[in-house]
PDB file of C-alpha atoms in Angstrom:
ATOM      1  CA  UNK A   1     106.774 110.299  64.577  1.00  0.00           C
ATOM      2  CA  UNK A   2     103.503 110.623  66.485  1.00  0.00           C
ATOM      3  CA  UNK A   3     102.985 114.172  68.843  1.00  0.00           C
ATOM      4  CA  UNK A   4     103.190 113.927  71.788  1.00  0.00           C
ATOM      5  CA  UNK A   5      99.350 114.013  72.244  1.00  0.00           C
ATOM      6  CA  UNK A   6      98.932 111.542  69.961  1.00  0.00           C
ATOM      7  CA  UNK A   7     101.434 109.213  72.533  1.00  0.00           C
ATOM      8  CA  UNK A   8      99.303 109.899  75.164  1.00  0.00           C
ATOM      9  CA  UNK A   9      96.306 108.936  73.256  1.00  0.00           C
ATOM     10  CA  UNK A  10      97.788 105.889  72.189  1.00  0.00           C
ATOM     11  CA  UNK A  11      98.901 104.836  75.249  1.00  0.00           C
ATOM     12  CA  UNK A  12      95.752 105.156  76.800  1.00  0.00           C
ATOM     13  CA  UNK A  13      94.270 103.103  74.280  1.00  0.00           C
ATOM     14  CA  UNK A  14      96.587 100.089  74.946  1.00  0.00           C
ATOM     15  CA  UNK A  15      96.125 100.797  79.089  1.00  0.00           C
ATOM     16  CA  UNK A  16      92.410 100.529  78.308  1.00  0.00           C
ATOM     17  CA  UNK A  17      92.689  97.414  76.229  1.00  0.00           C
ATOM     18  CA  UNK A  18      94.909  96.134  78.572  1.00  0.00           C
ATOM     19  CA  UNK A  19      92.894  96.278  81.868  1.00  0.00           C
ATOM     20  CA  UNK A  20      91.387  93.637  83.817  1.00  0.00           C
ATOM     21  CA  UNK A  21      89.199  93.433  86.936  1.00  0.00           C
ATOM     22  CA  UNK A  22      91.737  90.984  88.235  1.00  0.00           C
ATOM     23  CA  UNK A  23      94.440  93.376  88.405  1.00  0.00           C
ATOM     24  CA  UNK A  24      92.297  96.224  89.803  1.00  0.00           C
ATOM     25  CA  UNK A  25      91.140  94.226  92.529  1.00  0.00           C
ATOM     26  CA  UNK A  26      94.847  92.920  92.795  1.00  0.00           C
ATOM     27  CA  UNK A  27      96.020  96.616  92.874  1.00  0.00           C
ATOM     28  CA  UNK A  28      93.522  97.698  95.116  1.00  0.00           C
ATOM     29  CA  UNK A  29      94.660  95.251  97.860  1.00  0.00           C
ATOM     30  CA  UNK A  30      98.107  96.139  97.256  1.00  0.00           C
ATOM     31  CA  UNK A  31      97.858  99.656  97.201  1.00  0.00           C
ATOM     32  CA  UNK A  32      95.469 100.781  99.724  1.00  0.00           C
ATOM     33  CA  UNK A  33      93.603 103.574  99.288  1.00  0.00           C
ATOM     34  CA  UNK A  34      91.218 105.437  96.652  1.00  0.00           C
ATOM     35  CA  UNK A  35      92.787 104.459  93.358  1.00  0.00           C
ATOM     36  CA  UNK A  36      92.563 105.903  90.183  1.00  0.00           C
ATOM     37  CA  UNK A  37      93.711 103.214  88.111  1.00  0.00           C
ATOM     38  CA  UNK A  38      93.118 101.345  84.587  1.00  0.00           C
ATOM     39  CA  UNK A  39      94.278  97.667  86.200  1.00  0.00           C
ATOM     40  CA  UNK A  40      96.832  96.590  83.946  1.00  0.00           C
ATOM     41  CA  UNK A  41      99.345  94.721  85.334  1.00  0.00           C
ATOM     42  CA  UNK A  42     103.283  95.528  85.571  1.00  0.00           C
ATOM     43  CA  UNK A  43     104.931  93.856  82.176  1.00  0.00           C
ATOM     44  CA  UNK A  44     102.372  95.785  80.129  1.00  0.00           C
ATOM     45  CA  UNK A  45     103.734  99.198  81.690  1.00  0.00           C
ATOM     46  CA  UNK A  46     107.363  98.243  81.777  1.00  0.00           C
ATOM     47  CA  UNK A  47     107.008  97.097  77.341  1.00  0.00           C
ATOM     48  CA  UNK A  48     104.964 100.585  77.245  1.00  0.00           C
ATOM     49  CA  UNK A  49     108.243 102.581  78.504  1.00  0.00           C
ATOM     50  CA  UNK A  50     110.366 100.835  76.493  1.00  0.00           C
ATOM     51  CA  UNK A  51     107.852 101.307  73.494  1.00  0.00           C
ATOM     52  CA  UNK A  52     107.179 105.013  74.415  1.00  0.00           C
ATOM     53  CA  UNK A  53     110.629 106.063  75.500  1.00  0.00           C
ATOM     54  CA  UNK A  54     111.399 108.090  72.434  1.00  0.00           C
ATOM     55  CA  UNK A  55     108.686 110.454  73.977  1.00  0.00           C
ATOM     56  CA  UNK A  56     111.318 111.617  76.683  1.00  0.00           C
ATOM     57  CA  UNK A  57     111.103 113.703  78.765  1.00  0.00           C
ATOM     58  CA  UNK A  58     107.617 115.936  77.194  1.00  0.00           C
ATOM     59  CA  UNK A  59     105.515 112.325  76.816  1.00  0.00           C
ATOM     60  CA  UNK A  60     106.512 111.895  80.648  1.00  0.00           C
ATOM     61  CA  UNK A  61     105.529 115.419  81.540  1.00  0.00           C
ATOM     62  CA  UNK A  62     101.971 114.384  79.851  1.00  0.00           C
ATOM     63  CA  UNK A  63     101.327 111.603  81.147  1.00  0.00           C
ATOM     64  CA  UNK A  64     102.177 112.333  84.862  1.00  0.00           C
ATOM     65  CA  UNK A  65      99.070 115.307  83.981  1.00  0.00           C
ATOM     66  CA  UNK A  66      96.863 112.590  82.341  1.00  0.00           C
ATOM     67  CA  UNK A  67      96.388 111.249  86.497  1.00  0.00           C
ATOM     68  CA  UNK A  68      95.924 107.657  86.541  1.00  0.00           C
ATOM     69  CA  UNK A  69      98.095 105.519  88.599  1.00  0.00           C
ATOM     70  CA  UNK A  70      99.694 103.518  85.469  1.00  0.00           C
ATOM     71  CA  UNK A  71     100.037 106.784  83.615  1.00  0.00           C
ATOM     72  CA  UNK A  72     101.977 107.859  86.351  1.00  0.00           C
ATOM     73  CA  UNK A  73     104.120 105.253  87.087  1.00  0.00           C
ATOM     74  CA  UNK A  74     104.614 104.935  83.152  1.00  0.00           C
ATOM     75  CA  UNK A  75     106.033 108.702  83.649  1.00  0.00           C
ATOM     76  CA  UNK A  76     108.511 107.696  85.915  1.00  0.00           C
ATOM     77  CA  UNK A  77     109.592 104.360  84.315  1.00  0.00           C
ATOM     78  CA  UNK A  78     110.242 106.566  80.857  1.00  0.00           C
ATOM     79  CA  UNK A  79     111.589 109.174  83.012  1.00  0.00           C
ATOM     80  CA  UNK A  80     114.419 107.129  84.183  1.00  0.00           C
ATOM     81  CA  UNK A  81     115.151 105.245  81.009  1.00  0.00           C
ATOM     82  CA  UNK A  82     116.153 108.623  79.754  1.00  0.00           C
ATOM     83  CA  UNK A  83     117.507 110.452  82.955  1.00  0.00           C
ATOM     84  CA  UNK A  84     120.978 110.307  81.225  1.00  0.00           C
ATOM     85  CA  UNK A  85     120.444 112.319  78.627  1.00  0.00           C
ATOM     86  CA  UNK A  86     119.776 115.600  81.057  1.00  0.00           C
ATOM     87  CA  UNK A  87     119.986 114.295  84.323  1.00  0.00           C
ATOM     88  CA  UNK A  88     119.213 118.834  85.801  1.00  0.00           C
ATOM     89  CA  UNK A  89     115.727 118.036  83.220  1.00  0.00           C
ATOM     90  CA  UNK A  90     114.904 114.557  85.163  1.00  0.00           C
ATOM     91  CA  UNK A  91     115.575 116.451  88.896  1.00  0.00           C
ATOM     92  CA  UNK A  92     113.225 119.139  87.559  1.00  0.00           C
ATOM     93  CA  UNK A  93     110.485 116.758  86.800  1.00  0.00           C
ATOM     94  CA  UNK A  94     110.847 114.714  89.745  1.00  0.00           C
ATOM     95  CA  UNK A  95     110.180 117.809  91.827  1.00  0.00           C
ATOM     96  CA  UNK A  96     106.696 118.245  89.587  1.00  0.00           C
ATOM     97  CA  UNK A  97     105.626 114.688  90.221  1.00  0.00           C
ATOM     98  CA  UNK A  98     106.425 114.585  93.778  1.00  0.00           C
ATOM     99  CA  UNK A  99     103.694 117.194  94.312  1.00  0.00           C
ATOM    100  CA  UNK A 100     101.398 114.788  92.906  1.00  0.00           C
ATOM    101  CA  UNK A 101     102.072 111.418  94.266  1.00  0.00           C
ATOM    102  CA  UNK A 102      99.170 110.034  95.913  1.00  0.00           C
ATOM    103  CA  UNK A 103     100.245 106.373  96.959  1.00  0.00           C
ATOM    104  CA  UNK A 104     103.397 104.207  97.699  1.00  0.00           C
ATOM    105  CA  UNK A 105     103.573 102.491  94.533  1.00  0.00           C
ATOM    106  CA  UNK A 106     104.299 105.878  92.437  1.00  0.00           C
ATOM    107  CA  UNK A 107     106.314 107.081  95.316  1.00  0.00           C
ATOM    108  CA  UNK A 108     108.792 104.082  94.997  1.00  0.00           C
ATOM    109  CA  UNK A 109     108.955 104.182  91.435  1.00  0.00           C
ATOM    110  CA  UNK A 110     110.102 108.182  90.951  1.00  0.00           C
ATOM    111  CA  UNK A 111     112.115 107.655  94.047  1.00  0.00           C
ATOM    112  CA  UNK A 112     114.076 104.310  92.282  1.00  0.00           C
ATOM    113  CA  UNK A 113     113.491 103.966  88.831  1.00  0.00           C
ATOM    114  CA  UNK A 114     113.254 107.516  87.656  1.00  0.00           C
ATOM    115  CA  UNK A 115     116.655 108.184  89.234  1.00  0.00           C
ATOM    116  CA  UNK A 116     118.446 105.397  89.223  1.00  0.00           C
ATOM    117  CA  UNK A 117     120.382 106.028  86.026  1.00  0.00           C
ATOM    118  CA  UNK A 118     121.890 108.965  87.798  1.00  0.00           C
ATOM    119  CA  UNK A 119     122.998 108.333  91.316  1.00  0.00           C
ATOM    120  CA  UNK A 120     126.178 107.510  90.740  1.00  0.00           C
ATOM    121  CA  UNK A 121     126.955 110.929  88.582  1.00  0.00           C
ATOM    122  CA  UNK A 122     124.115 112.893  90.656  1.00  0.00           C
ATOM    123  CA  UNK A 123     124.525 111.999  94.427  1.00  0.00           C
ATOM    124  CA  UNK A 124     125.049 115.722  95.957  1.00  0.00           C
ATOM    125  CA  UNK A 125     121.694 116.683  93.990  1.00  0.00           C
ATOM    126  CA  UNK A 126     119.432 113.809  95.258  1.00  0.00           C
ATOM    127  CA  UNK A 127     120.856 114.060  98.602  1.00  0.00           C
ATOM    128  CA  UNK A 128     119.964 117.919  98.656  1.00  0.00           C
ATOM    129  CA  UNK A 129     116.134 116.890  97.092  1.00  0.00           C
ATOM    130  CA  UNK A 130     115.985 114.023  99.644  1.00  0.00           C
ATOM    131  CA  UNK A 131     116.731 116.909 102.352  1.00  0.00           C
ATOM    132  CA  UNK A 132     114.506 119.065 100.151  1.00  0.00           C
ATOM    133  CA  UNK A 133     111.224 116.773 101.411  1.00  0.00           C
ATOM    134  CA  UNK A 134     112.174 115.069 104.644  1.00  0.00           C
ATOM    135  CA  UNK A 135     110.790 118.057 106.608  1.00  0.00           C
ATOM    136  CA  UNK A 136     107.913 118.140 103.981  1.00  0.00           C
ATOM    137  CA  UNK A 137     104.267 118.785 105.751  1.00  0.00           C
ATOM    138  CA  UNK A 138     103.249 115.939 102.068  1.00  0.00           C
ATOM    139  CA  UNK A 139     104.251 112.849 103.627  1.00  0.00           C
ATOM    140  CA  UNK A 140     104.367 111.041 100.327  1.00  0.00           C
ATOM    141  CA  UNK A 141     107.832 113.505  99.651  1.00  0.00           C
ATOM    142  CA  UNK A 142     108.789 112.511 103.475  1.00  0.00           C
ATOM    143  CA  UNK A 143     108.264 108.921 102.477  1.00  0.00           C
ATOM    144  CA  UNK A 144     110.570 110.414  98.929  1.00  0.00           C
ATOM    145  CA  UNK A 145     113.027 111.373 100.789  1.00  0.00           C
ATOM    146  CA  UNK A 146     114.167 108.615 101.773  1.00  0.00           C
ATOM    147  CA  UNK A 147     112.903 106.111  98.892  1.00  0.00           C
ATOM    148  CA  UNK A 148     115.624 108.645  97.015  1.00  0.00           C
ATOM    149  CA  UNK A 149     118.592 107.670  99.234  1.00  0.00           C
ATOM    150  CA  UNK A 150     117.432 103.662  98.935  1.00  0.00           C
ATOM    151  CA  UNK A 151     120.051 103.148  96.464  1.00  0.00           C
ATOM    152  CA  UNK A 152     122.677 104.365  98.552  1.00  0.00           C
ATOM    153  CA  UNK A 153     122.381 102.456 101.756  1.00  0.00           C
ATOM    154  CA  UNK A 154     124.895  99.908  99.545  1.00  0.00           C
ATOM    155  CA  UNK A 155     128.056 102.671 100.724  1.00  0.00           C
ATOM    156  CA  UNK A 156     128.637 102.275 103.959  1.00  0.00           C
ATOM    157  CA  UNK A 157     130.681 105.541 103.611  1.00  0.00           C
ATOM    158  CA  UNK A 158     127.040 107.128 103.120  1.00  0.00           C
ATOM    159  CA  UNK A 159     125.061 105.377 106.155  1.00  0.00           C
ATOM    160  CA  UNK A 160     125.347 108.255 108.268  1.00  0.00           C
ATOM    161  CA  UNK A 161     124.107 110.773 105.812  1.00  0.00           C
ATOM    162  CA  UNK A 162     121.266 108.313 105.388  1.00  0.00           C
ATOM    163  CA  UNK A 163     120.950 108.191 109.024  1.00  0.00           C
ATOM    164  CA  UNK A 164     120.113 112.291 109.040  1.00  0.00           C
ATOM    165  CA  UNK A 165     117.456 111.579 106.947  1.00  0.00           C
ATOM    166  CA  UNK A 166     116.037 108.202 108.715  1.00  0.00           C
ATOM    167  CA  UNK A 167     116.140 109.904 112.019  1.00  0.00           C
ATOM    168  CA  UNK A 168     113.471 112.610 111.937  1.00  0.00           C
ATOM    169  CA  UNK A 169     111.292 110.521 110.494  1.00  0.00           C
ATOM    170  CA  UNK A 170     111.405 107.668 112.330  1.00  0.00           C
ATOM    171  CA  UNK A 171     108.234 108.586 115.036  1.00  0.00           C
ATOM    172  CA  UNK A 172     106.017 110.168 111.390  1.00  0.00           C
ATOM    173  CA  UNK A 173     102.361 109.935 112.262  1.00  0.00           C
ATOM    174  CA  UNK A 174     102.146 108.476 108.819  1.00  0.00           C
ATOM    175  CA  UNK A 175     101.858 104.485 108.267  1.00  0.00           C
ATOM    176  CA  UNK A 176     103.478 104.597 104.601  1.00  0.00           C
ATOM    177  CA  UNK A 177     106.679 107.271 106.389  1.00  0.00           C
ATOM    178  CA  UNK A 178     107.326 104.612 109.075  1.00  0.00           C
ATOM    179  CA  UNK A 179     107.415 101.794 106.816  1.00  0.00           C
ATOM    180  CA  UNK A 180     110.125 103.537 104.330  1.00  0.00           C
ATOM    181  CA  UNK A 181     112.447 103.906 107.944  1.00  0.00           C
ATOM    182  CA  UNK A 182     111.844 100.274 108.242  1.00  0.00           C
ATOM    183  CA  UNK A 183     112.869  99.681 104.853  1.00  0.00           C
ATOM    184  CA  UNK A 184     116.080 101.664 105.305  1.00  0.00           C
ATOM    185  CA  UNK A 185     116.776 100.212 108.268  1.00  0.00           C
ATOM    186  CA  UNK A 186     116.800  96.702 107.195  1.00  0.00           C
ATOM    187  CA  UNK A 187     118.774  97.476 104.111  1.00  0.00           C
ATOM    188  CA  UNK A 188     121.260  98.844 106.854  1.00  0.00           C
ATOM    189  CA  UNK A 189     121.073  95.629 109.136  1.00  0.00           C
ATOM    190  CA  UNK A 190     121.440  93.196 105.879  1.00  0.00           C
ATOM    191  CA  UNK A 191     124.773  95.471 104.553  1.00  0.00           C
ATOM    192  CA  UNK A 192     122.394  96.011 101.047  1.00  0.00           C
TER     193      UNK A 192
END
């Protein structure tokens, strides 16, 4: 089994081999913004977690360090493939990386994909993170907050809790803040 080092090395070798201008420039529109990114495109970094996965929880650590956008989002996607096996270990992460996020695209994929495994057994905890950041002064974790309580807008029994959260933010000074309310909102409105 390779180090965990040696994961991180290899996976920026296949991000590398794997970028194209196309999908910068494709990225770049998409995610406005100064990007850090390699420009690989989404199925590469979906195969790569399910490649990598084995790396847990430490490869994920590294990689959210390493910076890039893909590394990033390649934390979270391995993060939640193994959020099961110590859900308290994938909270504790998720409040490292949300220090770090720097555009929408990570944002949305700790806030679903790294926690999705769990919010059914972990509700009370991502409620109390989601609480956590929705006063946050970082309005990437105000934008978390409620990206974290997505999921939930399914429960009708949970739309006012939801609502708590939606409320404050709904006036944010921040583009990328107001655009998560509208997201909620219309997940409300369509009974999703």
């Amino acid at each position: 089994m390779m180090t965990i080092p040696a994961q991180v090395k290899a996976i920026q070798k296949i991000l590398e081999a794997n970028s194209n201008p196309e999908a910068l420039e494709a990225q770049q529109k998409f995610v406005p913004g100064e990007l850090n990114a390699y420009g690989v495109r989404m199925p590469v970094l979906n195969e790569l977690a399910k490649q990598f996965k084995t790396g847990g929880f430490e490869l994920a650590a590294s990689l959210w360090k390493a910076g890039m956008m893909e590394e990033k989002m390649l934390a979270a996607k391995i993060l939640g493939l193994v959020a099961k096996k110590d859900p308290d270990k994938t909270l504790e992460l998720i409040r490292q990386f949300a220090k770090g996020i720097d555009n929408w695209a990570v944002c949305d994929t700790i806030g679903m994909q790294s926690v999705k495994p769990i919010v059914k057994t972990h509700q009370q905890e991502i409620f109390a993170l989601a609480e956590k950041y929705n006063s946050s002064k970082n309005f990437w974790e105000r934008r978390l907050s409620l990206v974290l309580v997505e999921w939930y807008t399914r429960d009708p029994s949970l739309h006012a809790a939801i609502k708590k959260l939606v409320k404050p933010l709904e006036n944010d000074p921040e583009y990328y803040v107001r655009k998560a309310v509208v997201w909620i909102n219309k997940n409300f409105s369509k009974g999703k």
